[in-house]
Amino acid sequence: MTGKEEISSKYDDYSLKEVPKDSRYGFFNVFLVFSSVYGAIAVIWAGGALGYGLTFSQAIIAVLSGTVVLGILGSLTAAVGAYSGLSTYVMWRHPLGRWGGKVAGLLLITITTGIGWYAVETWLFGIVMSEIFPNNPFFSVGVAAIWGGILMTIMTYVGYRMLSFLSYFTIPFHIWLIAIGIAIVLALKGGFHTVMAAVPTSHMSLLDGISATIGLYSAGTIISPDISRFAKSAKDAGYAWFAHIIFLYPFLILGGVAIVLATGSYLVTNAMLELGMGVGVLLIIVFGQFIINTDNLYSGSLSLVNLIPMRREIASIINGVIGTAIAAYVGFSAGSSITPFENFISLLGDFLPAMGGIVLADFYIVKKYINKIQDPHKRYQFVPNNKYYNINIAGILALALGSIVGYFVNAGIPAINSLVTGFLSYIIIYYIINALGKSPEILPFNYEGGILR
């Protein structure tokens, strides 16, 4: 029995091989999917968290600064996905080696995004449902997280086609919700002057605001190849990412800031309900939460399949069950406290950018200038009967250094520190080992074709 017969299915979505050219989509489809899966309620919620600690003018600086970083990093990363046609974690086998890519995918994505971020989103779903329907046991935070997580896991089963289908409905609701919220704030709370003059309830430094802005989207930025591998061209993928991050992200997050500052409410969903937006909140939760968690589980399932070859939809169920259990536990123990959410996005901003820097360094610098592979379509190809490696020492050391710097160095912006350290250290380490006449890639294996194991 071949490897393809063992794990492939109609919902597998080319989890361990390149997406064929005839299964790819144009700019508009990729733009809508990017906008839907990453422009969900968590972005608006993060705006509320910023509004709780920053003035509106400070929030503008933080959001625009973070958006520029995310736009550049994400466009370059998305282009790599379109060039290779591979999922993020299969791609990581190049800068980290096969074993390194498997382990990093488990630690950085399966656990953090596929399970952790999914659990956070499911928990947020439970919070909002409990606010819309208070004093109802079925809609309590923990219980709503359970049945909501089950529904989200079922929707993940289909894969990219479900993401694409839902994207056509989700974006209008995102834009409508924030636009109406801002309009109500301006009409009932004294206009834009009230927002600009509002003093936040707590305090957050500007650097912390920038780090939170980047941290919130850092996971989505780095795993963007999971979506962009379906793009017809690298140009379509890069432009789709840049367009959605520049035009949608600031609007959603600053809308959340404005609503919280004007109402003085701690939680952005409470603020929306205070403004009489109950139906709107329910709609954005139903559409926004479901599609972003479909993507979280989707990426987590691809990562788990990369670690242990299996049918992708089975992997999504495994991650979904674990993530739902965590969300329910947090819901029953922490309730509506926003602290776990703030801590989680802060950790993402410390660790994940290092891997993004390593991928960019490997694809755009090392592969081109040291390995002399000029054609970008060939840099991350797996060619049958060619030799590849289980460990890339340069990548593993760079990932460790970038993560350490991002977590322990307090000066500057942790996410940027992590990204730059990963990028530069990978190039330097790879170059030094190569200059010494050695290869940073060790433990070779021969790829015989078909499904990547």
mmCIF file of N, CA, C and O in Angstrom, residues 199-295:
data_model
loop_
_atom_site.group_PDB
_atom_site.id
_atom_site.type_symbol
_atom_site.label_atom_id
_atom_site.label_comp_id
_atom_site.label_asym_id
_atom_site.label_seq_id
_atom_site.Cartn_x
_atom_site.Cartn_y
_atom_site.Cartn_z
ATOM 1 N N VAL A 199 -9.526 58.932 28.901
ATOM 2 C CA VAL A 199 -8.359 58.444 29.642
ATOM 3 C C VAL A 199 -8.566 56.963 29.939
ATOM 4 O O VAL A 199 -9.610 56.580 30.484
ATOM 5 N N PRO A 200 -7.615 56.122 29.566
ATOM 6 C CA PRO A 200 -7.788 54.682 29.799
ATOM 7 C C PRO A 200 -7.872 54.354 31.283
ATOM 8 O O PRO A 200 -7.300 55.051 32.128
ATOM 9 N N THR A 201 -8.569 53.275 31.588
ATOM 10 C CA THR A 201 -8.759 52.865 32.973
ATOM 11 C C THR A 201 -7.467 52.380 33.602
ATOM 12 O O THR A 201 -7.193 52.639 34.775
ATOM 13 N N SER A 202 -6.652 51.689 32.840
ATOM 14 C CA SER A 202 -5.395 51.147 33.332
ATOM 15 C C SER A 202 -4.238 51.814 32.583
ATOM 16 O O SER A 202 -4.421 52.844 31.938
ATOM 17 N N HIS A 203 -3.044 51.222 32.666
ATOM 18 C CA HIS A 203 -1.878 51.781 31.966
ATOM 19 C C HIS A 203 -1.149 50.688 31.209
ATOM 20 O O HIS A 203 -0.973 49.576 31.700
ATOM 21 N N MET A 204 -0.746 51.009 29.996
ATOM 22 C CA MET A 204 0.070 50.134 29.169
ATOM 23 C C MET A 204 1.092 51.002 28.441
ATOM 24 O O MET A 204 0.748 52.069 27.930
ATOM 25 N N SER A 205 2.346 50.560 28.402
ATOM 26 C CA SER A 205 3.362 51.334 27.700
ATOM 27 C C SER A 205 3.147 51.219 26.195
ATOM 28 O O SER A 205 2.530 50.260 25.714
ATOM 29 N N LEU A 206 3.662 52.192 25.456
ATOM 30 C CA LEU A 206 3.516 52.173 24.006
ATOM 31 C C LEU A 206 4.201 50.950 23.406
ATOM 32 O O LEU A 206 3.668 50.313 22.485
ATOM 33 N N LEU A 207 5.375 50.588 23.929
ATOM 34 C CA LEU A 207 6.080 49.417 23.420
ATOM 35 C C LEU A 207 5.290 48.141 23.688
ATOM 36 O O LEU A 207 5.254 47.233 22.854
ATOM 37 N N ASP A 208 4.648 48.084 24.849
ATOM 38 C CA ASP A 208 3.804 46.922 25.137
ATOM 39 C C ASP A 208 2.623 46.863 24.170
ATOM 40 O O ASP A 208 2.197 45.786 23.750
ATOM 41 N N GLY A 209 2.091 48.031 23.813
ATOM 42 C CA GLY A 209 0.995 48.078 22.859
ATOM 43 C C GLY A 209 1.411 47.599 21.483
ATOM 44 O O GLY A 209 0.676 46.863 20.820
ATOM 45 N N ILE A 210 2.604 48.018 21.047
ATOM 46 C CA ILE A 210 3.118 47.567 19.749
ATOM 47 C C ILE A 210 3.362 46.062 19.777
ATOM 48 O O ILE A 210 3.016 45.343 18.837
ATOM 49 N N SER A 211 3.957 45.590 20.865
ATOM 50 C CA SER A 211 4.239 44.156 20.991
ATOM 51 C C SER A 211 2.949 43.343 20.989
ATOM 52 O O SER A 211 2.880 42.282 20.362
ATOM 53 N N ALA A 212 1.916 43.853 21.669
ATOM 54 C CA ALA A 212 0.637 43.148 21.691
ATOM 55 C C ALA A 212 0.000 43.130 20.306
ATOM 56 O O ALA A 212 -0.592 42.124 19.891
ATOM 57 N N THR A 213 0.135 44.247 19.577
ATOM 58 C CA THR A 213 -0.419 44.328 18.224
ATOM 59 C C THR A 213 0.245 43.303 17.307
ATOM 60 O O THR A 213 -0.426 42.631 16.521
ATOM 61 N N ILE A 214 1.559 43.184 17.416
ATOM 62 C CA ILE A 214 2.290 42.217 16.605
ATOM 63 C C ILE A 214 2.036 40.795 17.101
ATOM 64 O O ILE A 214 1.833 39.876 16.321
ATOM 65 N N GLY A 215 2.041 40.642 18.430
ATOM 66 C CA GLY A 215 1.856 39.315 18.999
ATOM 67 C C GLY A 215 0.529 38.693 18.636
ATOM 68 O O GLY A 215 0.442 37.491 18.376
ATOM 69 N N LEU A 216 -0.519 39.521 18.585
ATOM 70 C CA LEU A 216 -1.841 39.018 18.240
ATOM 71 C C LEU A 216 -1.856 38.357 16.870
ATOM 72 O O LEU A 216 -2.501 37.329 16.669
ATOM 73 N N TYR A 217 -1.112 38.924 15.926
ATOM 74 C CA TYR A 217 -1.131 38.453 14.539
ATOM 75 C C TYR A 217 0.118 37.666 14.156
ATOM 76 O O TYR A 217 0.238 37.234 13.015
ATOM 77 N N SER A 218 1.063 37.529 15.093
ATOM 78 C CA SER A 218 2.326 36.877 14.743
ATOM 79 C C SER A 218 2.116 35.435 14.299
ATOM 80 O O SER A 218 2.740 34.972 13.339
ATOM 81 N N ALA A 219 1.224 34.726 14.994
ATOM 82 C CA ALA A 219 0.961 33.340 14.608
ATOM 83 C C ALA A 219 0.364 33.273 13.211
ATOM 84 O O ALA A 219 0.804 32.495 12.363
ATOM 85 N N GLY A 220 -0.643 34.121 12.947
ATOM 86 C CA GLY A 220 -1.258 34.143 11.623
ATOM 87 C C GLY A 220 -0.287 34.511 10.531
ATOM 88 O O GLY A 220 -0.344 33.981 9.409
ATOM 89 N N THR A 221 0.617 35.420 10.837
ATOM 90 C CA THR A 221 1.624 35.843 9.866
ATOM 91 C C THR A 221 2.545 34.687 9.493
ATOM 92 O O THR A 221 2.815 34.440 8.314
ATOM 93 N N ILE A 222 3.011 33.976 10.485
ATOM 94 C CA ILE A 222 3.995 32.923 10.260
ATOM 95 C C ILE A 222 3.371 31.685 9.626
ATOM 96 O O ILE A 222 4.021 30.977 8.855
ATOM 97 N N ILE A 223 2.097 31.423 9.915
ATOM 98 C CA ILE A 223 1.443 30.255 9.308
ATOM 99 C C ILE A 223 0.649 30.636 8.061
ATOM 100 O O ILE A 223 -0.127 29.824 7.549
ATOM 101 N N SER A 224 0.867 31.834 7.540
ATOM 102 C CA SER A 224 0.144 32.269 6.335
ATOM 103 C C SER A 224 0.335 31.334 5.136
ATOM 104 O O SER A 224 -0.565 31.236 4.299
ATOM 105 N N PRO A 225 1.472 30.603 5.018
ATOM 106 C CA PRO A 225 1.581 29.654 3.908
ATOM 107 C C PRO A 225 0.513 28.561 3.902
ATOM 108 O O PRO A 225 0.238 27.987 2.841
ATOM 109 N N ASP A 226 -0.105 28.287 5.055
ATOM 110 C CA ASP A 226 -1.186 27.305 5.077
ATOM 111 C C ASP A 226 -2.325 27.725 4.157
ATOM 112 O O ASP A 226 -3.034 26.878 3.592
ATOM 113 N N ILE A 227 -2.509 29.043 4.000
ATOM 114 C CA ILE A 227 -3.522 29.585 3.099
ATOM 115 C C ILE A 227 -2.913 29.939 1.743
ATOM 116 O O ILE A 227 -3.461 29.593 0.696
ATOM 117 N N SER A 228 -1.769 30.613 1.761
ATOM 118 C CA SER A 228 -1.193 31.140 0.516
ATOM 119 C C SER A 228 -0.691 30.047 -0.416
ATOM 120 O O SER A 228 -0.480 30.296 -1.605
ATOM 121 N N ARG A 229 -0.500 28.832 0.072
ATOM 122 C CA ARG A 229 -0.081 27.734 -0.820
ATOM 123 C C ARG A 229 -1.154 27.437 -1.862
ATOM 124 O O ARG A 229 -0.881 26.814 -2.880
ATOM 125 N N PHE A 230 -2.369 27.907 -1.612
ATOM 126 C CA PHE A 230 -3.457 27.747 -2.574
ATOM 127 C C PHE A 230 -3.525 28.907 -3.573
ATOM 128 O O PHE A 230 -4.412 28.920 -4.431
ATOM 129 N N ALA A 231 -2.617 29.888 -3.462
ATOM 130 C CA ALA A 231 -2.613 31.027 -4.382
ATOM 131 C C ALA A 231 -1.981 30.628 -5.714
ATOM 132 O O ALA A 231 -1.038 29.828 -5.767
ATOM 133 N N LYS A 232 -2.483 31.214 -6.805
ATOM 134 C CA LYS A 232 -1.958 30.896 -8.126
ATOM 135 C C LYS A 232 -0.539 31.401 -8.314
ATOM 136 O O LYS A 232 0.236 30.834 -9.088
ATOM 137 N N SER A 233 -0.184 32.500 -7.637
ATOM 138 C CA SER A 233 1.154 33.057 -7.792
ATOM 139 C C SER A 233 1.601 33.692 -6.492
ATOM 140 O O SER A 233 0.784 34.012 -5.616
ATOM 141 N N ALA A 234 2.928 33.881 -6.362
ATOM 142 C CA ALA A 234 3.479 34.554 -5.187
ATOM 143 C C ALA A 234 2.989 35.996 -5.118
ATOM 144 O O ALA A 234 2.774 36.537 -4.025
ATOM 145 N N LYS A 235 2.802 36.624 -6.263
ATOM 146 C CA LYS A 235 2.295 38.002 -6.291
ATOM 147 C C LYS A 235 0.885 38.059 -5.718
ATOM 148 O O LYS A 235 0.571 38.939 -4.911
ATOM 149 N N ASP A 236 0.029 37.119 -6.129
ATOM 150 C CA ASP A 236 -1.329 37.077 -5.577
ATOM 151 C C ASP A 236 -1.300 36.895 -4.063
ATOM 152 O O ASP A 236 -2.047 37.556 -3.322
ATOM 153 N N ALA A 237 -0.446 36.010 -3.588
ATOM 154 C CA ALA A 237 -0.367 35.722 -2.157
ATOM 155 C C ALA A 237 0.136 36.926 -1.376
ATOM 156 O O ALA A 237 -0.449 37.309 -0.353
ATOM 157 N N GLY A 238 1.222 37.543 -1.837
ATOM 158 C CA GLY A 238 1.794 38.688 -1.140
ATOM 159 C C GLY A 238 0.860 39.875 -1.115
ATOM 160 O O GLY A 238 0.664 40.523 -0.074
ATOM 161 N N TYR A 239 0.249 40.183 -2.255
ATOM 162 C CA TYR A 239 -0.682 41.305 -2.330
ATOM 163 C C TYR A 239 -1.935 41.043 -1.491
ATOM 164 O O TYR A 239 -2.480 41.957 -0.859
ATOM 165 N N ALA A 240 -2.415 39.804 -1.493
ATOM 166 C CA ALA A 240 -3.609 39.469 -0.714
ATOM 167 C C ALA A 240 -3.352 39.675 0.775
ATOM 168 O O ALA A 240 -4.196 40.216 1.500
ATOM 169 N N TRP A 241 -2.180 39.230 1.229
ATOM 170 C CA TRP A 241 -1.845 39.435 2.647
ATOM 171 C C TRP A 241 -1.731 40.920 2.963
ATOM 172 O O TRP A 241 -2.317 41.414 3.930
ATOM 173 N N PHE A 242 -0.965 41.655 2.172
ATOM 174 C CA PHE A 242 -0.715 43.065 2.455
ATOM 175 C C PHE A 242 -2.019 43.864 2.423
ATOM 176 O O PHE A 242 -2.243 44.728 3.281
ATOM 177 N N ALA A 243 -2.883 43.574 1.468
ATOM 178 C CA ALA A 243 -4.142 44.310 1.353
ATOM 179 C C ALA A 243 -5.020 44.087 2.578
ATOM 180 O O ALA A 243 -5.595 45.036 3.131
ATOM 181 N N HIS A 244 -5.118 42.855 3.034
ATOM 182 C CA HIS A 244 -6.015 42.592 4.164
ATOM 183 C C HIS A 244 -5.447 43.148 5.455
ATOM 184 O O HIS A 244 -6.191 43.656 6.299
ATOM 185 N N ILE A 245 -4.123 43.094 5.632
ATOM 186 C CA ILE A 245 -3.539 43.567 6.885
ATOM 187 C C ILE A 245 -3.536 45.091 6.957
ATOM 188 O O ILE A 245 -3.741 45.679 8.015
ATOM 189 N N ILE A 246 -3.361 45.762 5.843
ATOM 190 C CA ILE A 246 -3.297 47.226 5.843
ATOM 191 C C ILE A 246 -4.687 47.847 5.961
ATOM 192 O O ILE A 246 -4.887 48.821 6.704
ATOM 193 N N PHE A 247 -5.661 47.289 5.271
ATOM 194 C CA PHE A 247 -6.981 47.919 5.221
ATOM 195 C C PHE A 247 -7.947 47.408 6.288
ATOM 196 O O PHE A 247 -8.810 48.158 6.746
ATOM 197 N N LEU A 248 -7.828 46.151 6.687
ATOM 198 C CA LEU A 248 -8.802 45.588 7.614
ATOM 199 C C LEU A 248 -8.335 45.605 9.063
ATOM 200 O O LEU A 248 -9.093 45.992 9.962
ATOM 201 N N TYR A 249 -7.120 45.216 9.316
ATOM 202 C CA TYR A 249 -6.619 45.056 10.682
ATOM 203 C C TYR A 249 -6.702 46.350 11.496
ATOM 204 O O TYR A 249 -7.266 46.357 12.602
ATOM 205 N N PRO A 250 -6.153 47.482 11.002
ATOM 206 C CA PRO A 250 -6.248 48.719 11.802
ATOM 207 C C PRO A 250 -7.688 49.149 12.055
ATOM 208 O O PRO A 250 -8.015 49.646 13.135
ATOM 209 N N PHE A 251 -8.550 48.967 11.070
ATOM 210 C CA PHE A 251 -9.946 49.368 11.217
ATOM 211 C C PHE A 251 -10.623 48.598 12.353
ATOM 212 O O PHE A 251 -11.312 49.182 13.203
ATOM 213 N N LEU A 252 -10.415 47.285 12.384
ATOM 214 C CA LEU A 252 -11.051 46.459 13.395
ATOM 215 C C LEU A 252 -10.486 46.731 14.787
ATOM 216 O O LEU A 252 -11.235 46.896 15.754
ATOM 217 N N ILE A 253 -9.166 46.788 14.899
ATOM 218 C CA ILE A 253 -8.566 46.907 16.226
ATOM 219 C C ILE A 253 -8.766 48.306 16.805
ATOM 220 O O ILE A 253 -9.063 48.473 17.990
ATOM 221 N N LEU A 254 -8.657 49.344 15.965
ATOM 222 C CA LEU A 254 -8.882 50.707 16.455
ATOM 223 C C LEU A 254 -10.364 50.957 16.719
ATOM 224 O O LEU A 254 -10.713 51.770 17.584
ATOM 225 N N GLY A 255 -11.225 50.258 16.004
ATOM 226 C CA GLY A 255 -12.649 50.340 16.320
ATOM 227 C C GLY A 255 -12.931 49.828 17.719
ATOM 228 O O GLY A 255 -13.706 50.418 18.480
ATOM 229 N N GLY A 256 -12.281 48.725 18.071
ATOM 230 C CA GLY A 256 -12.418 48.198 19.425
ATOM 231 C C GLY A 256 -11.885 49.157 20.472
ATOM 232 O O GLY A 256 -12.474 49.331 21.543
ATOM 233 N N VAL A 257 -10.756 49.816 20.172
ATOM 234 C CA VAL A 257 -10.179 50.814 21.085
ATOM 235 C C VAL A 257 -11.173 51.948 21.316
ATOM 236 O O VAL A 257 -11.437 52.360 22.454
ATOM 237 N N ALA A 258 -11.741 52.484 20.241
ATOM 238 C CA ALA A 258 -12.654 53.622 20.335
ATOM 239 C C ALA A 258 -13.889 53.281 21.164
ATOM 240 O O ALA A 258 -14.328 54.078 22.011
ATOM 241 N N ILE A 259 -14.437 52.083 20.945
ATOM 242 C CA ILE A 259 -15.657 51.689 21.656
ATOM 243 C C ILE A 259 -15.396 51.559 23.150
ATOM 244 O O ILE A 259 -16.184 52.025 23.987
ATOM 245 N N VAL A 260 -14.277 50.946 23.530
ATOM 246 C CA VAL A 260 -13.957 50.759 24.944
ATOM 247 C C VAL A 260 -13.639 52.094 25.619
ATOM 248 O O VAL A 260 -14.071 52.361 26.743
ATOM 249 N N LEU A 261 -12.872 52.949 24.944
ATOM 250 C CA LEU A 261 -12.535 54.241 25.530
ATOM 251 C C LEU A 261 -13.783 55.099 25.743
ATOM 252 O O LEU A 261 -13.915 55.785 26.761
ATOM 253 N N ALA A 262 -14.697 55.063 24.789
ATOM 254 C CA ALA A 262 -15.886 55.914 24.883
ATOM 255 C C ALA A 262 -16.866 55.436 25.947
ATOM 256 O O ALA A 262 -17.524 56.243 26.597
ATOM 257 N N THR A 263 -16.942 54.125 26.143
ATOM 258 C CA THR A 263 -17.902 53.592 27.103
ATOM 259 C C THR A 263 -17.297 53.368 28.478
ATOM 260 O O THR A 263 -18.023 53.321 29.473
ATOM 261 N N GLY A 264 -15.969 53.196 28.527
ATOM 262 C CA GLY A 264 -15.320 52.925 29.797
ATOM 263 C C GLY A 264 -15.467 51.488 30.252
ATOM 264 O O GLY A 264 -15.092 51.143 31.374
ATOM 265 N N SER A 265 -16.004 50.633 29.402
ATOM 266 C CA SER A 265 -16.205 49.231 29.755
ATOM 267 C C SER A 265 -14.890 48.464 29.647
ATOM 268 O O SER A 265 -14.071 48.721 28.766
ATOM 269 N N TYR A 266 -14.703 47.497 30.531
ATOM 270 C CA TYR A 266 -13.469 46.709 30.551
ATOM 271 C C TYR A 266 -13.377 45.773 29.359
ATOM 272 O O TYR A 266 -12.323 45.596 28.771
ATOM 273 N N LEU A 267 -14.511 45.162 28.978
ATOM 274 C CA LEU A 267 -14.546 44.204 27.884
ATOM 275 C C LEU A 267 -15.240 44.817 26.681
ATOM 276 O O LEU A 267 -16.305 45.435 26.821
ATOM 277 N N VAL A 268 -14.668 44.642 25.488
ATOM 278 C CA VAL A 268 -15.238 45.262 24.297
ATOM 279 C C VAL A 268 -16.633 44.724 24.008
ATOM 280 O O VAL A 268 -17.511 45.464 23.534
ATOM 281 N N THR A 269 -16.881 43.464 24.316
ATOM 282 C CA THR A 269 -18.212 42.924 24.077
ATOM 283 C C THR A 269 -19.233 43.522 25.043
ATOM 284 O O THR A 269 -20.392 43.741 24.678
ATOM 285 N N ASN A 270 -18.822 43.785 26.292
ATOM 286 C CA ASN A 270 -19.705 44.486 27.218
ATOM 287 C C ASN A 270 -20.037 45.871 26.692
ATOM 288 O O ASN A 270 -21.174 46.345 26.795
ATOM 289 N N ALA A 271 -19.009 46.536 26.136
ATOM 290 C CA ALA A 271 -19.212 47.874 25.595
ATOM 291 C C ALA A 271 -20.203 47.843 24.438
ATOM 292 O O ALA A 271 -21.064 48.722 24.310
ATOM 293 N N MET A 272 -20.090 46.824 23.575
ATOM 294 C CA MET A 272 -21.023 46.713 22.454
ATOM 295 C C MET A 272 -22.447 46.474 22.934
ATOM 296 O O MET A 272 -23.406 47.043 22.409
ATOM 297 N N LEU A 273 -22.586 45.636 23.947
ATOM 298 C CA LEU A 273 -23.923 45.379 24.486
ATOM 299 C C LEU A 273 -24.490 46.630 25.146
ATOM 300 O O LEU A 273 -25.689 46.899 25.074
ATOM 301 N N GLU A 274 -23.619 47.412 25.800
ATOM 302 C CA GLU A 274 -24.053 48.659 26.416
ATOM 303 C C GLU A 274 -24.583 49.632 25.370
ATOM 304 O O GLU A 274 -25.473 50.441 25.641
ATOM 305 N N LEU A 275 -24.021 49.551 24.158
ATOM 306 C CA LEU A 275 -24.463 50.418 23.078
ATOM 307 C C LEU A 275 -25.700 49.866 22.357
ATOM 308 O O LEU A 275 -26.153 50.423 21.370
ATOM 309 N N GLY A 276 -26.218 48.745 22.847
ATOM 310 C CA GLY A 276 -27.418 48.171 22.242
ATOM 311 C C GLY A 276 -27.151 47.340 21.011
ATOM 312 O O GLY A 276 -28.015 47.209 20.139
ATOM 313 N N MET A 277 -25.960 46.717 20.928
ATOM 314 C CA MET A 277 -25.572 45.964 19.733
ATOM 315 C C MET A 277 -25.660 44.455 19.962
ATOM 316 O O MET A 277 -24.870 43.691 19.421
ATOM 317 N N GLY A 278 -26.618 44.002 20.745
ATOM 318 C CA GLY A 278 -26.693 42.584 21.078
ATOM 319 C C GLY A 278 -26.766 41.677 19.871
ATOM 320 O O GLY A 278 -26.046 40.688 19.779
ATOM 321 N N VAL A 279 -27.636 41.979 18.916
ATOM 322 C CA VAL A 279 -27.768 41.146 17.716
ATOM 323 C C VAL A 279 -26.481 41.164 16.909
ATOM 324 O O VAL A 279 -26.014 40.138 16.403
ATOM 325 N N GLY A 280 -25.880 42.339 16.789
ATOM 326 C CA GLY A 280 -24.627 42.447 16.038
ATOM 327 C C GLY A 280 -23.513 41.646 16.666
ATOM 328 O O GLY A 280 -22.750 40.967 15.976
ATOM 329 N N VAL A 281 -23.425 41.696 17.999
ATOM 330 C CA VAL A 281 -22.406 40.904 18.697
ATOM 331 C C VAL A 281 -22.619 39.423 18.438
ATOM 332 O O VAL A 281 -21.678 38.675 18.167
ATOM 333 N N LEU A 282 -23.867 38.977 18.519
ATOM 334 C CA LEU A 282 -24.155 37.561 18.287
ATOM 335 C C LEU A 282 -23.737 37.137 16.884
ATOM 336 O O LEU A 282 -23.142 36.075 16.693
ATOM 337 N N LEU A 283 -24.029 37.952 15.875
ATOM 338 C CA LEU A 283 -23.669 37.629 14.502
ATOM 339 C C LEU A 283 -22.165 37.535 14.318
ATOM 340 O O LEU A 283 -21.656 36.616 13.674
ATOM 341 N N ILE A 284 -21.424 38.484 14.873
ATOM 342 C CA ILE A 284 -19.976 38.456 14.691
ATOM 343 C C ILE A 284 -19.356 37.270 15.419
ATOM 344 O O ILE A 284 -18.374 36.688 14.968
ATOM 345 N N ILE A 285 -19.947 36.888 16.565
ATOM 346 C CA ILE A 285 -19.431 35.724 17.269
ATOM 347 C C ILE A 285 -19.670 34.465 16.449
ATOM 348 O O ILE A 285 -18.769 33.652 16.238
ATOM 349 N N VAL A 286 -20.889 34.307 15.967
ATOM 350 C CA VAL A 286 -21.236 33.105 15.218
ATOM 351 C C VAL A 286 -20.354 32.955 13.981
ATOM 352 O O VAL A 286 -19.809 31.884 13.711
ATOM 353 N N PHE A 287 -20.176 34.046 13.222
ATOM 354 C CA PHE A 287 -19.392 33.967 11.997
ATOM 355 C C PHE A 287 -17.889 34.093 12.267
ATOM 356 O O PHE A 287 -17.090 33.305 11.754
ATOM 357 N N GLY A 288 -17.509 35.102 13.043
ATOM 358 C CA GLY A 288 -16.086 35.354 13.265
ATOM 359 C C GLY A 288 -15.384 34.254 14.023
ATOM 360 O O GLY A 288 -14.339 33.768 13.605
ATOM 361 N N GLN A 289 -15.965 33.846 15.170
ATOM 362 C CA GLN A 289 -15.312 32.830 15.976
ATOM 363 C C GLN A 289 -15.218 31.499 15.249
ATOM 364 O O GLN A 289 -14.203 30.812 15.328
ATOM 365 N N PHE A 290 -16.251 31.146 14.539
ATOM 366 C CA PHE A 290 -16.251 29.847 13.883
ATOM 367 C C PHE A 290 -15.190 29.781 12.789
ATOM 368 O O PHE A 290 -14.493 28.781 12.660
ATOM 369 N N ILE A 291 -15.038 30.848 12.014
ATOM 370 C CA ILE A 291 -14.096 30.742 10.899
ATOM 371 C C ILE A 291 -12.651 30.832 11.371
ATOM 372 O O ILE A 291 -11.788 30.124 10.868
ATOM 373 N N ILE A 292 -12.367 31.667 12.366
ATOM 374 C CA ILE A 292 -10.971 31.741 12.812
ATOM 375 C C ILE A 292 -10.580 30.455 13.529
ATOM 376 O O ILE A 292 -9.447 29.989 13.426
ATOM 377 N N ASN A 293 -11.509 29.843 14.245
ATOM 378 C CA ASN A 293 -11.151 28.592 14.892
ATOM 379 C C ASN A 293 -11.115 27.432 13.911
ATOM 380 O O ASN A 293 -10.428 26.440 14.132
ATOM 381 N N THR A 294 -11.860 27.545 12.825
ATOM 382 C CA THR A 294 -11.693 26.575 11.746
ATOM 383 C C THR A 294 -10.266 26.642 11.214
ATOM 384 O O THR A 294 -9.619 25.622 10.976
ATOM 385 N N ASP A 295 -9.755 27.865 11.057
ATOM 386 C CA ASP A 295 -8.374 28.026 10.580
ATOM 387 C C ASP A 295 -7.360 27.572 11.616
ATOM 388 O O ASP A 295 -6.350 26.955 11.282
#
